[in-house]
């Protein structure tokens, strides 16, 4: 039972420490209450993690839209806090309608498995390499974490990632100082205001970025680890939660990718049928963090960046390996998968849309050029009696 709890905790830890500062910056750009934003987002993420995971008995992890938060840091300039709330409502409504109509699910069904796996590997690759690149900053911390992981991986593999985290915390504990005041967050309702400038300049870009850079790889994570659950209800419910909480600062609630991979892999539980418990625990931790608002967030962001990068890399080793295997297993799709991997891992951003989307587009074009689609059709026809 410890492994799912540890995986859920790691998912929340990594999600917050890697992007909480961006959310705070976005809230400041809107002139909004950052603690209310954190509370609204955590309530939405906690409820959807717990509800959807229990409903489908699969590790459905949700998160806030980190690319969306980055977009808001500059995109909200010149807009009032009421216009920001209105933009969040419009974006959430579009996501909800996308789920209800089912068109996103139909598109995902057409994406070849090797390309989806390569996309996932590309998204996770920089986090995996961060385990080693961060050694330039603090070699002692990385050696302690990686060495502990290897020892436990040999003798107690189920607890290897958790042991690595504890070792990292033990090493950096002396550098953490200062008291923490605990206080409950208070939701702040903002009456939405709708203007064409905020809809075109904020809502639509936020919707596109959330769907292309978050929900797309989020589905790939689930598919890669064998969870073939219906996509449309997931998009519908995350959109509905987002819509309900938008006036309180929930700018984007979507399927998680990087943090979800921690809960869908073998490190969460040896039995894939029990890994949904990790996502449920992630939801519980989300709710706790949300109630304490900025207090817990400040505590999490105080952790050294090296520790976050290191534990993310260790926690994702298994998922990166399995996604790479699925990506290059079929030689018909290998070249297209490699292109998808490299383009996604490059981190390129065009038209405000992240590399996950462009990596998939590059892979699909390569597959068309190399005849992978044609050969798949011929194989399917040959298999028919």
Short mmCIF file of C-alpha atoms in Angstrom, two decimals:
data_model
loop_
_atom_site.label_atom_id
_atom_site.label_comp_id
_atom_site.label_asym_id
_atom_site.label_seq_id
_atom_site.Cartn_x
_atom_site.Cartn_y
_atom_site.Cartn_z
CA UNK A 1 0.00 0.00 0.00
CA UNK A 2 3.00 2.30 0.48
CA UNK A 3 3.94 2.34 -3.23
CA UNK A 4 0.66 3.97 -4.44
CA UNK A 5 0.82 6.57 -1.66
CA UNK A 6 4.43 7.39 -2.54
CA UNK A 7 3.62 7.63 -6.26
CA UNK A 8 0.66 9.93 -5.60
CA UNK A 9 2.78 12.12 -3.34
CA UNK A 10 5.58 12.29 -5.92
CA UNK A 11 3.13 13.28 -8.65
CA UNK A 12 1.85 16.21 -6.60
CA UNK A 13 5.33 17.15 -5.37
CA UNK A 14 6.83 17.25 -8.85
CA UNK A 15 3.81 18.99 -10.36
CA UNK A 16 3.84 21.79 -7.81
CA UNK A 17 7.54 22.38 -7.42
CA UNK A 18 8.12 22.43 -11.18
CA UNK A 19 5.47 24.99 -12.09
CA UNK A 20 3.90 26.65 -9.03
CA UNK A 21 6.01 29.75 -9.61
CA UNK A 22 4.48 30.13 -13.08
CA UNK A 23 0.97 29.97 -11.63
CA UNK A 24 1.86 32.63 -9.07
CA UNK A 25 3.24 34.84 -11.84
CA UNK A 26 0.07 34.37 -13.90
CA UNK A 27 -2.10 35.31 -10.91
CA UNK A 28 0.01 38.41 -10.30
CA UNK A 29 -0.30 39.38 -13.95
CA UNK A 30 -4.09 39.26 -13.58
CA UNK A 31 -4.04 41.10 -10.26
CA UNK A 32 -5.79 38.10 -8.68
CA UNK A 33 -5.54 36.26 -5.37
CA UNK A 34 -2.94 33.53 -5.96
CA UNK A 35 -4.10 31.44 -3.00
CA UNK A 36 -7.64 31.32 -4.42
CA UNK A 37 -6.26 30.19 -7.78
CA UNK A 38 -4.30 27.39 -6.10
CA UNK A 39 -7.34 26.36 -4.05
CA UNK A 40 -9.65 26.26 -7.07
CA UNK A 41 -7.18 24.34 -9.19
CA UNK A 42 -6.43 21.81 -6.43
CA UNK A 43 -10.11 21.20 -5.67
CA UNK A 44 -10.76 20.55 -9.36
CA UNK A 45 -7.72 18.33 -9.77
CA UNK A 46 -8.37 16.45 -6.54
CA UNK A 47 -12.02 15.80 -7.35
CA UNK A 48 -11.32 14.64 -10.92
CA UNK A 49 -8.35 12.46 -9.90
CA UNK A 50 -10.38 10.68 -7.24
CA UNK A 51 -13.68 10.50 -9.12
CA UNK A 52 -12.38 9.43 -12.54
CA UNK A 53 -9.85 6.96 -11.13
CA UNK A 54 -12.48 5.23 -9.01
CA UNK A 55 -14.99 5.30 -11.87
CA UNK A 56 -12.69 3.65 -14.44
CA UNK A 57 -10.35 1.78 -12.05
CA UNK A 58 -7.46 3.37 -13.92
CA UNK A 59 -4.81 5.91 -12.80
CA UNK A 60 -6.38 9.07 -14.23
CA UNK A 61 -4.24 11.96 -13.04
CA UNK A 62 -5.19 15.54 -13.79
CA UNK A 63 -3.15 18.71 -13.50
CA UNK A 64 -3.24 22.38 -14.21
CA UNK A 65 -2.16 23.57 -17.64
CA UNK A 66 1.48 24.62 -17.16
CA UNK A 67 1.81 25.89 -20.78
CA UNK A 68 -1.48 27.70 -20.20
CA UNK A 69 -0.11 29.39 -17.08
CA UNK A 70 2.99 30.45 -19.00
CA UNK A 71 0.77 31.89 -21.73
CA UNK A 72 -1.22 33.85 -19.14
CA UNK A 73 1.87 35.51 -17.67
CA UNK A 74 2.11 37.67 -20.77
CA UNK A 75 -1.35 37.14 -22.31
CA UNK A 76 -3.24 38.76 -19.42
CA UNK A 77 -1.38 42.02 -19.77
CA UNK A 78 -3.95 44.77 -20.29
CA UNK A 79 -6.89 42.62 -19.16
CA UNK A 80 -8.76 43.03 -15.89
CA UNK A 81 -9.20 40.22 -13.40
CA UNK A 82 -12.87 39.97 -14.44
CA UNK A 83 -11.87 39.60 -18.09
CA UNK A 84 -9.40 36.91 -17.05
CA UNK A 85 -12.19 35.01 -15.29
CA UNK A 86 -14.36 35.37 -18.40
CA UNK A 87 -11.58 33.96 -20.58
CA UNK A 88 -11.23 30.97 -18.23
CA UNK A 89 -14.97 30.30 -18.50
CA UNK A 90 -14.89 30.40 -22.31
CA UNK A 91 -11.83 28.13 -22.53
CA UNK A 92 -13.38 25.63 -20.09
CA UNK A 93 -16.66 25.66 -22.03
CA UNK A 94 -14.81 24.84 -25.25
CA UNK A 95 -13.03 21.94 -23.55
CA UNK A 96 -16.35 20.68 -22.17
CA UNK A 97 -17.98 20.83 -25.61
CA UNK A 98 -14.99 19.04 -27.11
CA UNK A 99 -15.53 16.18 -24.69
CA UNK A 100 -19.31 16.05 -25.14
CA UNK A 101 -19.12 15.94 -28.93
CA UNK A 102 -16.43 13.24 -28.78
CA UNK A 103 -14.32 14.61 -31.61
CA UNK A 104 -11.09 14.62 -29.58
CA UNK A 105 -11.56 10.95 -28.73
CA UNK A 106 -12.13 10.10 -32.39
CA UNK A 107 -8.92 11.90 -33.35
CA UNK A 108 -6.92 10.06 -30.68
CA UNK A 109 -8.20 6.71 -31.94
CA UNK A 110 -6.56 7.49 -35.29
CA UNK A 111 -3.13 8.21 -33.79
CA UNK A 112 -0.82 5.18 -34.32
CA UNK A 113 0.48 3.64 -31.09
CA UNK A 114 4.19 4.00 -32.05
CA UNK A 115 3.76 7.75 -32.60
CA UNK A 116 1.81 8.21 -29.38
CA UNK A 117 4.53 6.33 -27.49
CA UNK A 118 7.26 8.38 -29.16
CA UNK A 119 5.41 11.57 -28.27
CA UNK A 120 5.29 10.48 -24.65
CA UNK A 121 8.97 9.57 -24.64
CA UNK A 122 9.82 12.97 -26.11
CA UNK A 123 7.80 14.77 -23.44
CA UNK A 124 9.49 12.82 -20.64
CA UNK A 125 13.01 12.75 -22.07
CA UNK A 126 14.17 16.09 -20.72
CA UNK A 127 12.96 15.11 -17.25
CA UNK A 128 14.84 11.83 -17.43
CA UNK A 129 18.03 13.54 -18.57
CA UNK A 130 17.55 16.11 -15.81
CA UNK A 131 18.61 13.42 -13.34
CA UNK A 132 22.12 13.62 -14.79
CA UNK A 133 22.37 17.21 -16.05
CA UNK A 134 21.48 18.48 -12.59
CA UNK A 135 24.58 16.71 -11.26
CA UNK A 136 26.52 19.74 -12.47
CA UNK A 137 24.73 21.77 -9.80
CA UNK A 138 24.79 19.38 -6.84
CA UNK A 139 26.68 16.14 -7.44
CA UNK A 140 26.42 15.03 -3.80
CA UNK A 141 22.61 15.20 -3.80
CA UNK A 142 22.30 13.37 -7.12
CA UNK A 143 24.74 10.64 -6.10
CA UNK A 144 22.88 10.13 -2.82
CA UNK A 145 19.54 9.81 -4.60
CA UNK A 146 20.72 7.69 -7.52
CA UNK A 147 22.89 5.47 -5.33
CA UNK A 148 20.00 4.85 -2.93
CA UNK A 149 17.71 4.10 -5.85
CA UNK A 150 20.12 1.50 -7.26
CA UNK A 151 20.55 -0.23 -3.90
CA UNK A 152 16.81 -0.45 -3.28
CA UNK A 153 16.20 -1.36 -6.92
CA UNK A 154 18.34 -4.43 -6.36
CA UNK A 155 16.90 -5.58 -3.04
CA UNK A 156 13.55 -3.77 -2.48
CA UNK A 157 12.47 -2.49 -5.94
CA UNK A 158 8.97 -1.54 -4.82
CA UNK A 159 10.35 1.16 -2.53
CA UNK A 160 13.27 2.34 -4.68
CA UNK A 161 11.78 5.67 -5.75
CA UNK A 162 10.49 6.51 -2.28
CA UNK A 163 13.87 5.69 -0.76
CA UNK A 164 15.59 7.96 -3.29
CA UNK A 165 13.27 10.82 -2.32
CA UNK A 166 13.93 10.31 1.40
CA UNK A 167 17.68 10.25 0.74
CA UNK A 168 17.42 13.50 -1.21
CA UNK A 169 15.40 15.19 1.52
CA UNK A 170 17.93 14.04 4.12
CA UNK A 171 20.82 15.57 2.18
CA UNK A 172 19.15 18.95 1.56
CA UNK A 173 17.39 19.21 4.95
CA UNK A 174 20.14 21.37 6.56
CA UNK A 175 19.69 24.02 3.86
CA UNK A 176 15.94 24.33 4.52
CA UNK A 177 15.22 26.86 7.23
CA UNK A 178 12.46 29.16 8.39
CA UNK A 179 9.10 28.55 9.99
CA UNK A 180 5.84 27.85 8.21
CA UNK A 181 2.55 29.41 9.21
CA UNK A 182 -0.41 27.17 8.48
CA UNK A 183 -3.58 28.83 7.30
CA UNK A 184 -6.57 27.72 5.27
CA UNK A 185 -7.06 29.22 1.83
CA UNK A 186 -10.19 31.27 1.18
CA UNK A 187 -11.94 31.09 -2.21
CA UNK A 188 -12.38 34.45 -3.94
CA UNK A 189 -15.21 34.65 -6.47
CA UNK A 190 -14.69 36.93 -9.46
CA UNK A 191 -17.66 37.83 -11.64
CA UNK A 192 -16.62 36.98 -15.21
CA UNK A 193 -16.62 39.70 -17.84
CA UNK A 194 -16.64 38.75 -21.51
CA UNK A 195 -14.96 40.86 -24.17
CA UNK A 196 -13.97 39.88 -27.67
CA UNK A 197 -10.38 40.93 -26.93
CA UNK A 198 -10.07 38.51 -23.99
CA UNK A 199 -11.84 35.71 -25.87
CA UNK A 200 -9.58 35.97 -28.92
CA UNK A 201 -6.39 36.94 -27.12
CA UNK A 202 -6.66 34.69 -24.05
CA UNK A 203 -9.49 32.13 -24.11
CA UNK A 204 -8.91 30.57 -27.53
CA UNK A 205 -5.09 30.33 -27.21
CA UNK A 206 -5.55 28.86 -23.72
CA UNK A 207 -7.96 26.25 -25.09
CA UNK A 208 -5.65 25.28 -27.97
CA UNK A 209 -2.56 25.06 -25.75
CA UNK A 210 -4.39 22.97 -23.14
CA UNK A 211 -5.73 20.49 -25.68
CA UNK A 212 -2.56 20.17 -27.77
CA UNK A 213 0.13 20.40 -25.09
CA UNK A 214 -1.62 18.73 -22.15
CA UNK A 215 -4.57 16.52 -23.05
CA UNK A 216 -2.88 15.03 -26.12
CA UNK A 217 0.20 13.66 -24.28
CA UNK A 218 -2.03 12.88 -21.28
CA UNK A 219 -4.00 10.40 -23.37
CA UNK A 220 -0.72 9.01 -24.72
CA UNK A 221 0.41 8.23 -21.15
CA UNK A 222 -2.71 6.17 -20.46
CA UNK A 223 -2.55 4.37 -23.81
CA UNK A 224 1.17 3.61 -23.42
CA UNK A 225 0.59 1.74 -20.15
CA UNK A 226 -2.38 -0.22 -21.47
CA UNK A 227 -5.31 1.80 -20.08
CA UNK A 228 -7.70 1.90 -23.01
CA UNK A 229 -10.47 3.87 -21.33
CA UNK A 230 -12.83 6.22 -23.22
CA UNK A 231 -11.27 9.61 -23.77
CA UNK A 232 -14.37 11.76 -24.24
CA UNK A 233 -15.72 11.37 -20.67
CA UNK A 234 -12.31 12.34 -19.28
CA UNK A 235 -12.24 15.53 -21.34
CA UNK A 236 -15.88 16.23 -20.50
CA UNK A 237 -15.43 15.95 -16.74
CA UNK A 238 -12.19 17.94 -16.61
CA UNK A 239 -13.88 20.63 -18.70
CA UNK A 240 -16.93 20.62 -16.42
CA UNK A 241 -14.78 20.96 -13.28
CA UNK A 242 -12.81 23.73 -14.95
CA UNK A 243 -16.02 25.53 -15.94
CA UNK A 244 -17.44 25.35 -12.42
CA UNK A 245 -14.26 26.65 -10.77
CA UNK A 246 -13.16 29.18 -13.40
CA UNK A 247 -14.58 32.21 -11.52
CA UNK A 248 -12.38 31.26 -8.55
CA UNK A 249 -9.19 31.12 -10.63
CA UNK A 250 -9.12 27.66 -12.23
CA UNK A 251 -7.67 28.65 -15.59
CA UNK A 252 -7.05 25.12 -16.90
CA UNK A 253 -7.70 21.61 -15.57
CA UNK A 254 -6.63 18.83 -17.90
CA UNK A 255 -5.14 15.35 -18.12
CA UNK A 256 -1.63 15.20 -16.72
CA UNK A 257 1.27 13.78 -18.72
CA UNK A 258 4.55 13.89 -16.82
CA UNK A 259 3.10 13.44 -13.35
CA UNK A 260 0.58 10.90 -14.64
CA UNK A 261 3.43 8.70 -15.85
CA UNK A 262 4.54 8.32 -12.23
CA UNK A 263 1.17 6.81 -11.34
CA UNK A 264 0.68 4.62 -14.42
CA UNK A 265 4.02 2.78 -14.34
CA UNK A 266 5.19 -0.23 -12.29
CA UNK A 267 6.66 2.02 -9.59
CA UNK A 268 3.09 2.87 -8.54
CA UNK A 269 2.11 -0.78 -8.03
CA UNK A 270 3.29 -4.11 -9.49
CA UNK A 271 -0.30 -4.93 -10.42
CA UNK A 272 -1.55 -2.60 -13.16
CA UNK A 273 -5.11 -3.14 -11.93
CA UNK A 274 -4.22 -1.52 -8.61
CA UNK A 275 -2.35 1.53 -9.89
CA UNK A 276 -5.51 3.61 -9.84
CA UNK A 277 -4.90 3.91 -6.09
CA UNK A 278 -1.86 6.10 -6.82
CA UNK A 279 -4.05 8.56 -8.72
CA UNK A 280 -6.60 8.52 -5.90
CA UNK A 281 -3.88 9.38 -3.40
CA UNK A 282 -2.65 12.14 -5.73
CA UNK A 283 -6.18 13.57 -5.57
CA UNK A 284 -6.11 13.43 -1.77
CA UNK A 285 -2.78 15.27 -1.65
CA UNK A 286 -4.12 17.85 -4.12
CA UNK A 287 -7.03 18.58 -1.79
CA UNK A 288 -4.71 18.94 1.21
CA UNK A 289 -2.39 21.30 -0.64
CA UNK A 290 -5.34 23.32 -1.93
CA UNK A 291 -6.82 23.82 1.53
CA UNK A 292 -3.52 25.14 2.84
CA UNK A 293 -3.11 27.23 -0.30
CA UNK A 294 0.01 29.31 -0.63
CA UNK A 295 1.50 27.94 2.59
CA UNK A 296 2.07 24.42 1.28
CA UNK A 297 2.95 25.72 -2.17
CA UNK A 298 5.64 27.98 -0.71
CA UNK A 299 6.99 25.03 1.26
CA UNK A 300 7.13 22.83 -1.82
CA UNK A 301 8.74 25.50 -3.96
CA UNK A 302 11.42 25.96 -1.29
CA UNK A 303 12.82 22.53 -2.14
CA UNK A 304 15.97 22.67 -4.28
CA UNK A 305 15.35 22.44 -8.01
CA UNK A 306 18.02 19.74 -8.23
CA UNK A 307 16.01 17.48 -5.91
CA UNK A 308 12.88 17.93 -8.02
CA UNK A 309 14.72 17.22 -11.28
CA UNK A 310 16.47 14.24 -9.77
CA UNK A 311 13.42 12.53 -8.32
CA UNK A 312 11.45 13.23 -11.51
CA UNK A 313 14.13 11.53 -13.58
CA UNK A 314 14.28 8.52 -11.26
CA UNK A 315 10.50 8.17 -11.04
CA UNK A 316 10.09 8.24 -14.82
CA UNK A 317 12.83 5.76 -15.81
CA UNK A 318 10.41 2.85 -16.23
CA UNK A 319 7.88 4.81 -18.25
CA UNK A 320 10.53 6.26 -20.56
CA UNK A 321 11.87 2.77 -21.20
CA UNK A 322 8.49 1.23 -22.00
CA UNK A 323 7.45 4.12 -24.25
CA UNK A 324 10.71 3.91 -26.23
CA UNK A 325 10.23 0.17 -26.66
CA UNK A 326 6.69 0.64 -27.97
CA UNK A 327 7.81 3.46 -30.25
CA UNK A 328 10.52 1.57 -32.17
CA UNK A 329 9.21 -2.01 -31.99
CA UNK A 330 7.56 -1.89 -35.44
CA UNK A 331 10.07 -1.10 -38.19
CA UNK A 332 7.30 0.31 -40.41
CA UNK A 333 6.77 3.17 -38.00
CA UNK A 334 10.31 3.47 -36.63
CA UNK A 335 11.46 6.46 -38.66
CA UNK A 336 8.24 8.39 -38.04
CA UNK A 337 8.47 7.55 -34.34
CA UNK A 338 12.05 8.82 -34.14
CA UNK A 339 11.02 12.09 -35.81
CA UNK A 340 8.15 12.43 -33.34
CA UNK A 341 10.51 11.77 -30.44
CA UNK A 342 13.14 14.28 -31.55
CA UNK A 343 10.68 17.03 -32.45
CA UNK A 344 8.81 16.64 -29.18
CA UNK A 345 11.98 16.53 -27.09
CA UNK A 346 13.28 19.68 -28.82
CA UNK A 347 10.83 21.83 -26.87
CA UNK A 348 10.01 23.93 -29.94
CA UNK A 349 7.03 26.28 -29.59
CA UNK A 350 5.25 27.70 -32.64
CA UNK A 351 2.15 29.89 -32.62
CA UNK A 352 2.01 29.48 -28.85
CA UNK A 353 1.58 25.69 -29.15
CA UNK A 354 4.08 23.38 -27.49
CA UNK A 355 6.32 20.72 -29.00
CA UNK A 356 4.01 17.78 -28.19
CA UNK A 357 1.59 18.89 -30.89
CA UNK A 358 4.27 19.72 -33.46
CA UNK A 359 6.11 16.50 -32.75
CA UNK A 360 2.99 14.51 -33.57
CA UNK A 361 2.41 16.52 -36.75
CA UNK A 362 6.03 15.93 -37.84
CA UNK A 363 5.66 12.22 -37.14
CA UNK A 364 2.41 11.92 -39.09
CA UNK A 365 3.96 13.71 -42.09
CA UNK A 366 6.97 11.40 -41.94
CA UNK A 367 4.69 8.35 -41.75
CA UNK A 368 2.82 9.57 -44.82
CA UNK A 369 6.08 10.15 -46.70
CA UNK A 370 7.52 6.72 -45.81
CA UNK A 371 4.31 4.87 -46.64
CA UNK A 372 3.65 3.62 -43.11
CA UNK A 373 -0.08 4.28 -43.40
CA UNK A 374 -0.29 2.44 -46.72
CA UNK A 375 1.56 -0.56 -45.36
CA UNK A 376 -0.70 -0.67 -42.33
CA UNK A 377 -3.76 -0.72 -44.60
CA UNK A 378 -2.24 -3.51 -46.71
CA UNK A 379 -1.53 -5.54 -43.56
CA UNK A 380 -5.10 -5.09 -42.35
CA UNK A 381 -6.49 -6.22 -45.70
CA UNK A 382 -4.18 -9.24 -45.74
CA UNK A 383 -5.40 -10.24 -42.28
CA UNK A 384 -9.02 -10.26 -43.40
CA UNK A 385 -10.44 -13.67 -44.51
#
